[in-house]
PDB file of C-alpha atoms in Angstrom:
ATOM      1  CA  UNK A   9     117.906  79.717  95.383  1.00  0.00           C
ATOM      2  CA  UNK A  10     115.379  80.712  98.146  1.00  0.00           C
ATOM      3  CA  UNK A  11     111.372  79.779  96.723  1.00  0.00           C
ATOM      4  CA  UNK A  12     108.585  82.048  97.199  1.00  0.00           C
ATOM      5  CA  UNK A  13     105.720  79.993  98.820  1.00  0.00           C
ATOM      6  CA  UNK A  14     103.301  82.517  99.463  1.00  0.00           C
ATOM      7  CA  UNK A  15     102.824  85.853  98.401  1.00  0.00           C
ATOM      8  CA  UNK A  16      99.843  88.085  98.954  1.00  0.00           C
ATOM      9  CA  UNK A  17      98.700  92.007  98.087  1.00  0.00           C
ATOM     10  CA  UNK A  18      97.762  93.967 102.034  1.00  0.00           C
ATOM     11  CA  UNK A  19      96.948  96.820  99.650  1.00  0.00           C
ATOM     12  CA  UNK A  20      97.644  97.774  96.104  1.00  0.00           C
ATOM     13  CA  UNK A  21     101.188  98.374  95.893  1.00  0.00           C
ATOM     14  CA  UNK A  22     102.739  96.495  98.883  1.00  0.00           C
ATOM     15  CA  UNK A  23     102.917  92.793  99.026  1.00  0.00           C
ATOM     16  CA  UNK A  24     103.307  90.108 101.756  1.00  0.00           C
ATOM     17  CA  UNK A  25     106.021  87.465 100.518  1.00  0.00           C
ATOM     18  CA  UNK A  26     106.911  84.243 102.469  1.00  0.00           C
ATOM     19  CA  UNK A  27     110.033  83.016 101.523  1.00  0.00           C
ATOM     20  CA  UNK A  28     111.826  79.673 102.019  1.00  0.00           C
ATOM     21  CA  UNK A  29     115.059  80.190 104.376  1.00  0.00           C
ATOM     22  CA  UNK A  30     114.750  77.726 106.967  1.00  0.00           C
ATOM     23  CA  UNK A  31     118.755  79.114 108.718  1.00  0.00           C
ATOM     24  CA  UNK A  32     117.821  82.759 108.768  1.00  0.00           C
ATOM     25  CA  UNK A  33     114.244  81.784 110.442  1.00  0.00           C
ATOM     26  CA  UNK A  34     115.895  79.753 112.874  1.00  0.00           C
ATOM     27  CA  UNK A  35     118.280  82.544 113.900  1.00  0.00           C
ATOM     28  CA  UNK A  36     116.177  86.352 113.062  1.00  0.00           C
ATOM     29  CA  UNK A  37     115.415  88.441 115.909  1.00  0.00           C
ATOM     30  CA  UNK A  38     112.918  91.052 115.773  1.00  0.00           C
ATOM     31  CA  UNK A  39     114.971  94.312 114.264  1.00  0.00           C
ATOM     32  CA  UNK A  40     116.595  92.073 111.688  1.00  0.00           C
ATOM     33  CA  UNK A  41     116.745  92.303 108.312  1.00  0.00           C
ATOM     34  CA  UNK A  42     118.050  90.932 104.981  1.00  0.00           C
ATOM     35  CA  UNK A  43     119.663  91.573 102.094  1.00  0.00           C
ATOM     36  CA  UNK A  44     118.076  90.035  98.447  1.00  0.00           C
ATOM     37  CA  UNK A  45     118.923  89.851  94.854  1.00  0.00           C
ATOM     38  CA  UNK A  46     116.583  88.521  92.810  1.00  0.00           C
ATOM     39  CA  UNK A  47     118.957  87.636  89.970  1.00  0.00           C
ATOM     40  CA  UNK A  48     122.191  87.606  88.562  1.00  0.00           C
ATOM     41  CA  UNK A  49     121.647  91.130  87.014  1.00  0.00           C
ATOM     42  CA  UNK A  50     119.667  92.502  90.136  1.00  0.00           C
ATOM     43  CA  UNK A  51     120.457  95.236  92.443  1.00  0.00           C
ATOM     44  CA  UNK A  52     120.525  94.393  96.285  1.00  0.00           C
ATOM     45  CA  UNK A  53     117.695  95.513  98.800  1.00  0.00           C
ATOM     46  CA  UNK A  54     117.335  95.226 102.175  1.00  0.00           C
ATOM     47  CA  UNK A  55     114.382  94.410 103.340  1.00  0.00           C
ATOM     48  CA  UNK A  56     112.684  93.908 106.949  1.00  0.00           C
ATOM     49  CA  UNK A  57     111.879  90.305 108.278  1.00  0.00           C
ATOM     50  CA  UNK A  58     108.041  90.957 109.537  1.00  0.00           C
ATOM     51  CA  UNK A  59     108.278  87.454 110.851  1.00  0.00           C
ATOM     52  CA  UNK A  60     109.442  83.740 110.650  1.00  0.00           C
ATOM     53  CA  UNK A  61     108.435  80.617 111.040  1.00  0.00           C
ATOM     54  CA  UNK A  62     110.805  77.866 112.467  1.00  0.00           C
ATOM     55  CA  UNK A  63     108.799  74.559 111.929  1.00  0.00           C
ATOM     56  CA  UNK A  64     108.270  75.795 108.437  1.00  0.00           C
ATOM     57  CA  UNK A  65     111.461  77.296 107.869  1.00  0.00           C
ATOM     58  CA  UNK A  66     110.226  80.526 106.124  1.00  0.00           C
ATOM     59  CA  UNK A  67     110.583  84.253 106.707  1.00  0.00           C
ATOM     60  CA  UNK A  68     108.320  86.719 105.667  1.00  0.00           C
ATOM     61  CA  UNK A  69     108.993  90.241 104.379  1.00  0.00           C
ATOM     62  CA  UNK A  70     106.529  92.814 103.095  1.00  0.00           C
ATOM     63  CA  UNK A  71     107.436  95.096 100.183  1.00  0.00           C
ATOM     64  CA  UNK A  72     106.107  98.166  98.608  1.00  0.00           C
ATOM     65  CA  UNK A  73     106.801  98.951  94.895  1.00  0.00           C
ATOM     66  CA  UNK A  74     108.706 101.821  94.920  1.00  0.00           C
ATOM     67  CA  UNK A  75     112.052 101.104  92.849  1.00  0.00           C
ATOM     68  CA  UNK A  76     112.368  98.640  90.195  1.00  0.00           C
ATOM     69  CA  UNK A  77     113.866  95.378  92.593  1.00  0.00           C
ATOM     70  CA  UNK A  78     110.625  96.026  94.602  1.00  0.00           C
ATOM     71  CA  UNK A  79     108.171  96.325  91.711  1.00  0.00           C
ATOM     72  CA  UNK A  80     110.291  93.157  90.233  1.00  0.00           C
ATOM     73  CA  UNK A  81     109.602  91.128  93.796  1.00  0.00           C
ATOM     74  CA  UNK A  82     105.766  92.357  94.125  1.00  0.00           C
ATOM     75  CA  UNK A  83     105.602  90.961  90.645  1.00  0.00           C
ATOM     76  CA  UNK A  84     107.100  87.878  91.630  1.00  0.00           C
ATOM     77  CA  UNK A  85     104.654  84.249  92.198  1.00  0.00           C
ATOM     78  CA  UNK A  86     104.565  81.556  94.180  1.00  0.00           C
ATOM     79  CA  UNK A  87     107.034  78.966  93.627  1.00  0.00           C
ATOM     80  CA  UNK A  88     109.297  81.514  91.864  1.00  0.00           C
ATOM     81  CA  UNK A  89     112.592  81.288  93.247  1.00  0.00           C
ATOM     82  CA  UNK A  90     115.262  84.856  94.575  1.00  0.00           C
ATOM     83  CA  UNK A  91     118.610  84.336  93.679  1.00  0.00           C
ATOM     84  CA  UNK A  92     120.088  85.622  96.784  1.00  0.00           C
ATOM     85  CA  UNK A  93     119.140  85.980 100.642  1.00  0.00           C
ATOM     86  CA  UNK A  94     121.052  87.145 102.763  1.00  0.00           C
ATOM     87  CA  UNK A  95     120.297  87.267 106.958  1.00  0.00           C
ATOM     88  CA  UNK A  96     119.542  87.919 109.558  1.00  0.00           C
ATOM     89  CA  UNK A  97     121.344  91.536 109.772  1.00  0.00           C
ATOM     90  CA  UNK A  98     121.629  94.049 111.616  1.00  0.00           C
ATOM     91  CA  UNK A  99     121.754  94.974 115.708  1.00  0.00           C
ATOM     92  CA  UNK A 100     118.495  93.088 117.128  1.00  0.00           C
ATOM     93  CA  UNK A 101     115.400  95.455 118.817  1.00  0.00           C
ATOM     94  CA  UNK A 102     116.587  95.430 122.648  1.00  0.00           C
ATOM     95  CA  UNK A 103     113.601  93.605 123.816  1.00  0.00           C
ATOM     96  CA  UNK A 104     113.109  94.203 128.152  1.00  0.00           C
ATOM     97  CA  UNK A 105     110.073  94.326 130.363  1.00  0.00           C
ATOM     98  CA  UNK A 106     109.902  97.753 131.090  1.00  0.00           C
ATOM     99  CA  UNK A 107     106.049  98.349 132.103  1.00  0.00           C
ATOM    100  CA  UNK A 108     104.264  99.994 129.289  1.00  0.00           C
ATOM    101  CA  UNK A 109     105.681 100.512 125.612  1.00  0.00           C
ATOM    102  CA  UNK A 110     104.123 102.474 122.548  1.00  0.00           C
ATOM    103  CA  UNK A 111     104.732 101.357 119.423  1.00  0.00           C
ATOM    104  CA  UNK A 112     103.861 103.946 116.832  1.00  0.00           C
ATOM    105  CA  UNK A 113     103.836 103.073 112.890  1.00  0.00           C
ATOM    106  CA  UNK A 114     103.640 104.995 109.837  1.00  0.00           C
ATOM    107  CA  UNK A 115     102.411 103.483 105.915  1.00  0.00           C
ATOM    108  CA  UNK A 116     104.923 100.515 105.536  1.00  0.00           C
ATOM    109  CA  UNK A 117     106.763 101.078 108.347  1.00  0.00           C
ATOM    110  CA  UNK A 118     104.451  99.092 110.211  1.00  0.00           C
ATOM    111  CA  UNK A 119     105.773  95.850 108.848  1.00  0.00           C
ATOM    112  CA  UNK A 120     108.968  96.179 110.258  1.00  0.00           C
ATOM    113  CA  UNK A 121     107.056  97.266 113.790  1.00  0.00           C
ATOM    114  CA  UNK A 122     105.123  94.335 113.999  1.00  0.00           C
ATOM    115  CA  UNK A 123     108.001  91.725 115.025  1.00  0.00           C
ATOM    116  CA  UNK A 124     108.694  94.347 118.057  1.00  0.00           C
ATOM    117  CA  UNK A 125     105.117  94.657 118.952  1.00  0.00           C
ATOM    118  CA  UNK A 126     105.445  90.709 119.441  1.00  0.00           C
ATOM    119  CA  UNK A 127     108.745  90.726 121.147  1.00  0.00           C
ATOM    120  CA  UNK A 128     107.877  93.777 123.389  1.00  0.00           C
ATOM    121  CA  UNK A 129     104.493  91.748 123.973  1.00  0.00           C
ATOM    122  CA  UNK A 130     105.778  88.189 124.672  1.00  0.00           C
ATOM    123  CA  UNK A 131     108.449  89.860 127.340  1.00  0.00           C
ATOM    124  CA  UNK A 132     105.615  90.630 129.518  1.00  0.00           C
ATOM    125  CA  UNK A 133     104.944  94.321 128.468  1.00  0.00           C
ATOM    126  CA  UNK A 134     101.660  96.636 128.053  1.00  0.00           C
ATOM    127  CA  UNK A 135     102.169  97.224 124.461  1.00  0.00           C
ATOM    128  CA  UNK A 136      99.851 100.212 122.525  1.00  0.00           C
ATOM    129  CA  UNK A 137     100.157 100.301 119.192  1.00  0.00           C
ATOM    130  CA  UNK A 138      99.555 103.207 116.698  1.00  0.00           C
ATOM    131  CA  UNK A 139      99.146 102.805 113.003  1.00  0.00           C
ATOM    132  CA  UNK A 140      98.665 105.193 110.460  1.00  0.00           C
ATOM    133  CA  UNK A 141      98.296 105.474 106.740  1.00  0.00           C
ATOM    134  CA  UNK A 142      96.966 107.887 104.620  1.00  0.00           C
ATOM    135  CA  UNK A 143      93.613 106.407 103.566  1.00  0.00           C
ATOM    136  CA  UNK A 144      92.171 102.938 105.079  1.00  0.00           C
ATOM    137  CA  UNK A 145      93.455 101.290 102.138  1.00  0.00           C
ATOM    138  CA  UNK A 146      96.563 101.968 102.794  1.00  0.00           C
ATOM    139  CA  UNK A 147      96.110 100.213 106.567  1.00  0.00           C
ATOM    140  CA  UNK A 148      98.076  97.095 106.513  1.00  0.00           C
ATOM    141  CA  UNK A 149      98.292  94.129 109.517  1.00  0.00           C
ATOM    142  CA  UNK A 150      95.264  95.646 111.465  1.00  0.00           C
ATOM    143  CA  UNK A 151      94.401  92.232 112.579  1.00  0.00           C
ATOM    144  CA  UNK A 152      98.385  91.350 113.001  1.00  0.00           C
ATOM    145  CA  UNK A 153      98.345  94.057 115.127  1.00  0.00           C
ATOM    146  CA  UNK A 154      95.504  93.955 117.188  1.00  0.00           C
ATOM    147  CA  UNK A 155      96.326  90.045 118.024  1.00  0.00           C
ATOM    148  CA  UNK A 156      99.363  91.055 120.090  1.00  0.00           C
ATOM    149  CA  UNK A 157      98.444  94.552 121.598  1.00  0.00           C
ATOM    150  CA  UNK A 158      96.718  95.314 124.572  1.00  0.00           C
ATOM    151  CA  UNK A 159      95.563  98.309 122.443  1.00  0.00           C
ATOM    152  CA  UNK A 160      95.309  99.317 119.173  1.00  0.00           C
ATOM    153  CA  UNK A 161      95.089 103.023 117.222  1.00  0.00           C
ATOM    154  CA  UNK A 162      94.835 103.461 114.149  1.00  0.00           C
ATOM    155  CA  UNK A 163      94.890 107.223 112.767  1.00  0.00           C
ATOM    156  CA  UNK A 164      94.281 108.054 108.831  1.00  0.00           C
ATOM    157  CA  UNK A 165      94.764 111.078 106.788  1.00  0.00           C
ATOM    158  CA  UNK A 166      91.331 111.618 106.226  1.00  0.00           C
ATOM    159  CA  UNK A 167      89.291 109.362 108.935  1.00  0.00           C
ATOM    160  CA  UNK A 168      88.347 107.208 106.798  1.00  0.00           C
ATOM    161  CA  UNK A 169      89.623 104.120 109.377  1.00  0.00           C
ATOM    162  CA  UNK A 170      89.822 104.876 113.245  1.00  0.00           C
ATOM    163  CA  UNK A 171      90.801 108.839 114.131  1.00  0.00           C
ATOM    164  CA  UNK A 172      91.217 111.274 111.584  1.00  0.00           C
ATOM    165  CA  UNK A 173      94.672 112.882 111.859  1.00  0.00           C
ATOM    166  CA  UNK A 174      98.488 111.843 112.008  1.00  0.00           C
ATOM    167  CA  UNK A 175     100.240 109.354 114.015  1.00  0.00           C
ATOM    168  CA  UNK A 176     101.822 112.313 116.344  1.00  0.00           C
ATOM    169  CA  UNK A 177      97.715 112.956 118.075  1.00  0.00           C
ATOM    170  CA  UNK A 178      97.210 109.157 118.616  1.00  0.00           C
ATOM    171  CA  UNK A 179     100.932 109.192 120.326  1.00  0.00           C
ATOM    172  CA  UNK A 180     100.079 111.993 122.521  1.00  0.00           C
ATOM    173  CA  UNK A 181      96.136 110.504 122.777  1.00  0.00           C
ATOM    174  CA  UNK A 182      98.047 107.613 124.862  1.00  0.00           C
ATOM    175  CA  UNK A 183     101.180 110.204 126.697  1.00  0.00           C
ATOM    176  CA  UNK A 184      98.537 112.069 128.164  1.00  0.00           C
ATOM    177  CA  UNK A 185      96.189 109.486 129.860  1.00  0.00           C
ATOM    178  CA  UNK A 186      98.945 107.003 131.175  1.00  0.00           C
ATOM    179  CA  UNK A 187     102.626 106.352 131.661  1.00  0.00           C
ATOM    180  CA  UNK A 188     104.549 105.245 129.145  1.00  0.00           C
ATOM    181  CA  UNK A 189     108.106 103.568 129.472  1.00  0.00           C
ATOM    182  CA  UNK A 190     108.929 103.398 126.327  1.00  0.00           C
ATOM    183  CA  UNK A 191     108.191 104.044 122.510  1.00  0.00           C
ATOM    184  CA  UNK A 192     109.105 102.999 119.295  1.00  0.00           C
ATOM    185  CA  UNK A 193     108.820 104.662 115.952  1.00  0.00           C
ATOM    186  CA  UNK A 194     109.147 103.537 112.366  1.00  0.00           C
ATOM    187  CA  UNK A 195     107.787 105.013 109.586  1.00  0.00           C
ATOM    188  CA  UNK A 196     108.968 107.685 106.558  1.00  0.00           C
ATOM    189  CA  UNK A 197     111.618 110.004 108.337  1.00  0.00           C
ATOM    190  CA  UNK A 198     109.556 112.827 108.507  1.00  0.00           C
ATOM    191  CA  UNK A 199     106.974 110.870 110.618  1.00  0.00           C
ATOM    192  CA  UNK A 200     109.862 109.824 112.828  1.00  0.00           C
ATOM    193  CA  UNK A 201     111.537 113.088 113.623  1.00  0.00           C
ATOM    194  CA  UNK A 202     107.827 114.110 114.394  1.00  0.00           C
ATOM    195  CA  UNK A 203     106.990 111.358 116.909  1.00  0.00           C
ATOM    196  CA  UNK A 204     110.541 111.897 118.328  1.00  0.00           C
ATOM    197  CA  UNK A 205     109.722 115.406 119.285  1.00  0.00           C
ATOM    198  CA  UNK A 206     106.427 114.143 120.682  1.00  0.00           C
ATOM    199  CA  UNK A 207     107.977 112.095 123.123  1.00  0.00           C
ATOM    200  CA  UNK A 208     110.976 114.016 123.968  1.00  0.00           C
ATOM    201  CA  UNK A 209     108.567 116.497 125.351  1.00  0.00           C
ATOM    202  CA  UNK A 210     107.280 114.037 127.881  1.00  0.00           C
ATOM    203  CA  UNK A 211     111.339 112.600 128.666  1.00  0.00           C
ATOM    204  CA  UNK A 212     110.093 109.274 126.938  1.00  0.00           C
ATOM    205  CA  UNK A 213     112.837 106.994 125.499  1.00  0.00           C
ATOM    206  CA  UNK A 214     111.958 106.602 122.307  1.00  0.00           C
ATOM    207  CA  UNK A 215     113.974 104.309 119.860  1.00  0.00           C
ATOM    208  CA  UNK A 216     113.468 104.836 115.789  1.00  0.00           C
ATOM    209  CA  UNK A 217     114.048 102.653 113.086  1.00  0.00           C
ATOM    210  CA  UNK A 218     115.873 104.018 110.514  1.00  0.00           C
ATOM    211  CA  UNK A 219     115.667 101.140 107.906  1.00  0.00           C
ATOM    212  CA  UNK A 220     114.719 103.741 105.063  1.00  0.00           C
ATOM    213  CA  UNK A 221     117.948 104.922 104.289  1.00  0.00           C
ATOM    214  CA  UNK A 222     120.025 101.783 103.631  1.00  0.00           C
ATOM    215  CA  UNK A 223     121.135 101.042 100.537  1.00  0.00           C
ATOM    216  CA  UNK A 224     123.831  98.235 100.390  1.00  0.00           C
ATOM    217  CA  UNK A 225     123.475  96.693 103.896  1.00  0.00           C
ATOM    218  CA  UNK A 226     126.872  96.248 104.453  1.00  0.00           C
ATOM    219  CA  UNK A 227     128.686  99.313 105.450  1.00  0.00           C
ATOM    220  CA  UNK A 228     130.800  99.619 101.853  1.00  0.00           C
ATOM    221  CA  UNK A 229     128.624 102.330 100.341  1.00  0.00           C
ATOM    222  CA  UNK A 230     128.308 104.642 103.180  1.00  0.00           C
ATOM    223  CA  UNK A 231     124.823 105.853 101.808  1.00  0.00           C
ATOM    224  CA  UNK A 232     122.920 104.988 104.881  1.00  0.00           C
ATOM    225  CA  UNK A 233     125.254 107.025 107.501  1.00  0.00           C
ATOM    226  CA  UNK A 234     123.454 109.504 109.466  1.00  0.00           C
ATOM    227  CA  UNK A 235     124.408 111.752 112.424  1.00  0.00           C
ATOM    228  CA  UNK A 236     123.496 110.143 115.931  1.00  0.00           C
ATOM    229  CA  UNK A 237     124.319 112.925 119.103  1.00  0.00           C
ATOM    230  CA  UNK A 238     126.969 114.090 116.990  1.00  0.00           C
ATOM    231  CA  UNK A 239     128.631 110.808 115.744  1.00  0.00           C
ATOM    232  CA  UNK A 240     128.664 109.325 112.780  1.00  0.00           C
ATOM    233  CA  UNK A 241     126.862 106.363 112.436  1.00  0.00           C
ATOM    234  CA  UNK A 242     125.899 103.868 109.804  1.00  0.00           C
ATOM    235  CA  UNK A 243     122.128 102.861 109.824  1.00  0.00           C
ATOM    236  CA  UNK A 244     123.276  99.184 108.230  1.00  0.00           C
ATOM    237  CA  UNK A 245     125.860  97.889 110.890  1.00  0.00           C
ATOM    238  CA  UNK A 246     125.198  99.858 113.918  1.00  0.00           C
ATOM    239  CA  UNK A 247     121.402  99.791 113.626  1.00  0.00           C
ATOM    240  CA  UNK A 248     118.829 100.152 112.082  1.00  0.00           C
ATOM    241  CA  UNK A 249     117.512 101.462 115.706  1.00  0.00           C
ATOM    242  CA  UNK A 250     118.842 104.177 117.211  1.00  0.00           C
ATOM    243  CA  UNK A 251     117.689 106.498 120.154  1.00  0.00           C
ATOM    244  CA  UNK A 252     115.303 108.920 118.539  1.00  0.00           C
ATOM    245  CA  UNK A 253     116.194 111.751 120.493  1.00  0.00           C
ATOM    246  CA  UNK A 254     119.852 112.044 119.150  1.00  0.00           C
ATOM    247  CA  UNK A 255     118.663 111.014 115.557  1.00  0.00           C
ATOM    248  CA  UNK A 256     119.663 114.559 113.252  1.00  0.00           C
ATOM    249  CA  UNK A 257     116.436 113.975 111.116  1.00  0.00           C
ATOM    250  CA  UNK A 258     116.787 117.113 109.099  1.00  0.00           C
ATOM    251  CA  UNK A 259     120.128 115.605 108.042  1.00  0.00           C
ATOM    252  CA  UNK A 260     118.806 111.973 107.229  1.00  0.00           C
ATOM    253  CA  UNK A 261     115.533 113.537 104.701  1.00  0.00           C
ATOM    254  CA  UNK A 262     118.010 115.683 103.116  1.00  0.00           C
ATOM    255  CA  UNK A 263     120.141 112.070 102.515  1.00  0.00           C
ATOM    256  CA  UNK A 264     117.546 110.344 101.111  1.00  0.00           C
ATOM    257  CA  UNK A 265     116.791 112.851  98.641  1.00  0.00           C
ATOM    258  CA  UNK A 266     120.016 112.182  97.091  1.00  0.00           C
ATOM    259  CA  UNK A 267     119.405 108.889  95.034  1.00  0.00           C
ATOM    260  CA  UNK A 268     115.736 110.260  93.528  1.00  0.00           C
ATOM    261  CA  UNK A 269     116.878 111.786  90.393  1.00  0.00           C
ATOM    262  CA  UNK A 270     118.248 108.153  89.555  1.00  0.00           C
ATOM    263  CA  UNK A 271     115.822 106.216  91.051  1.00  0.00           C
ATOM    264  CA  UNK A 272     113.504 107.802  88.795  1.00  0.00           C
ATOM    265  CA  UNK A 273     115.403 107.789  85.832  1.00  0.00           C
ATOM    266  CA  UNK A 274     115.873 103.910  86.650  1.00  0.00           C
ATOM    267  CA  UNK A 275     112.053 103.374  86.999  1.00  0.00           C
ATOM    268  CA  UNK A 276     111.222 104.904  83.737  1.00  0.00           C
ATOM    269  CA  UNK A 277     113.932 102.981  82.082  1.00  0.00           C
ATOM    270  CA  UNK A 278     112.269  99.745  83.807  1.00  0.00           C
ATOM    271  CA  UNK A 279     109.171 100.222  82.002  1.00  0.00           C
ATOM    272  CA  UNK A 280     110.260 100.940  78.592  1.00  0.00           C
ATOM    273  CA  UNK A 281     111.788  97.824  78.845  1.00  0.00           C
ATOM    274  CA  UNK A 282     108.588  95.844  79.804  1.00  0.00           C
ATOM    275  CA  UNK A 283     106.695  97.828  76.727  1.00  0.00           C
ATOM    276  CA  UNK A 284     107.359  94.941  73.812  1.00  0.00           C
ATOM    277  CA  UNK A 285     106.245  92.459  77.104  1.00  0.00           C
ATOM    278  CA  UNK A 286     102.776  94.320  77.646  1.00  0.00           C
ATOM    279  CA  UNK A 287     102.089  95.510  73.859  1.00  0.00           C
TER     280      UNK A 287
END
């Protein structure tokens, strides 16, 4: 059993949860994840760890209700306990000093960013960071983010926070003032495949995180495999990062379409079942 200790909202449907897995924090890299079940009956979900804390032996992950595990762990309280964690996963964010990196996020995808935008910072790097969301409500770790870049962006849909416009003008904002090494993108797929193009322009190596699409988190489903220059590749055990560039993005939205017609159907069948609880 792994106990909730803290959990707060950043904005009205995604939730910051601190959990209690003192070997995971000890051993998570940034571009890790984990794999939870709440209960016996539960589905599994891989989720992001944001961050970790050794001395207190927690990790932290930040979900947004989309499915019915997530809306089941948003609803979740402190002291509750998860039934299953699993971690750390995945291939670790290659973390280098290579002069100046931009780390682009879109919506929720910034939570997984943030843990890079610390490594990339702590190795001695010029990090800029740009957020986006669709409204400033939406805007989550602003002052996470700020804390460890030497710059930060932050683009909305309708300028209500920072500049108006998508994540793809404060990218190229940044490309065409100074040199940059390096970027890294995370956000919905079609935000990725966008940023990709932005950089590719400019010969930028650009890594994306393509965290969206897994499913089981093992490799035994083969839901999360994408095409990567041509090759197979499964998001789960060979990533989640790959190089944006070679990433077929028109491929990966057209995957995650797949699973909506029962994720849906799932959802609705969720909250029927919570009717006799809330009447």
């Amino acid at each position: 059993m792994f106990k909730i200790i803290k959990k707060e909202f950043l904005s009205k449907n995604v939730a910051r949860i601190i959990i209690e897995a003192p070997y995971i924090a000890k051993s998570r890299k940034a571009g890790n994840f984990i794999i939870l079940r709440i209960d016996k009956n539960g589905e599994r979900i891989p989720l992001t760890i944001a961050d970790a804390n050794i001395e207190k032996g927690t990790i932290t992950v930040i979900a947004q209700k989309v499915g019915v595990t997530s809306h089941k762990l948003c609803d979740m309280n402190v002291g509750d306990t998860i039934l299953d964690v699993v971690g750390p996963l995945g291939t670790a964010t290659h973390i280098a000093n290579v002069g100046t990196v931009l780390c682009a996020g879109g919506g929720v995808g910034v939570a997984p960013l943030f843990p890079i935008v610390q490594a990339m910072k702590f190795a001695g790097n010029r990090v800029i960071t740009v957020i986006a969301a669709r409204t400033k409500d939406l805007v989550i770790l602003e002052d996470e983010m700020r804390e460890y870049s030497d710059e930060l962006i932050i683009m909305t849909d309708d300028g209500s926070l920072g500049e108006k416009g998508l994540v793809t003008l404060g990218m190229e904002k940044v490309i065409q003032r100074e040199k940059v090494n390096e970027a890294v993108v995370i956000g919905p797929a079609v935000m990725m495949k966008f940023a990709a193009l932005a950089t590719k322009k400019y010969n930028i190596p650009t890594v994306a995180s393509l965290n969206t699409i897994m499913v089981d988190g093992t490799g035994m489903c083969g839901a999360c495999r994408v095409s990567v220059g041509g090759k197979t590749e499964f998001v789960c055990v060979n990533g989640p990062e790959f190089d944006a560039h070679q990433v077929n993005f028109d491929e990966m939205l057209s995957r995650l379409n797949a699973y909506k017609e029962k994720e849906a159907t799932g959802y609705n069948d969720y909250l029927k079942s919570l009717e006799p609880i809330l009447n």
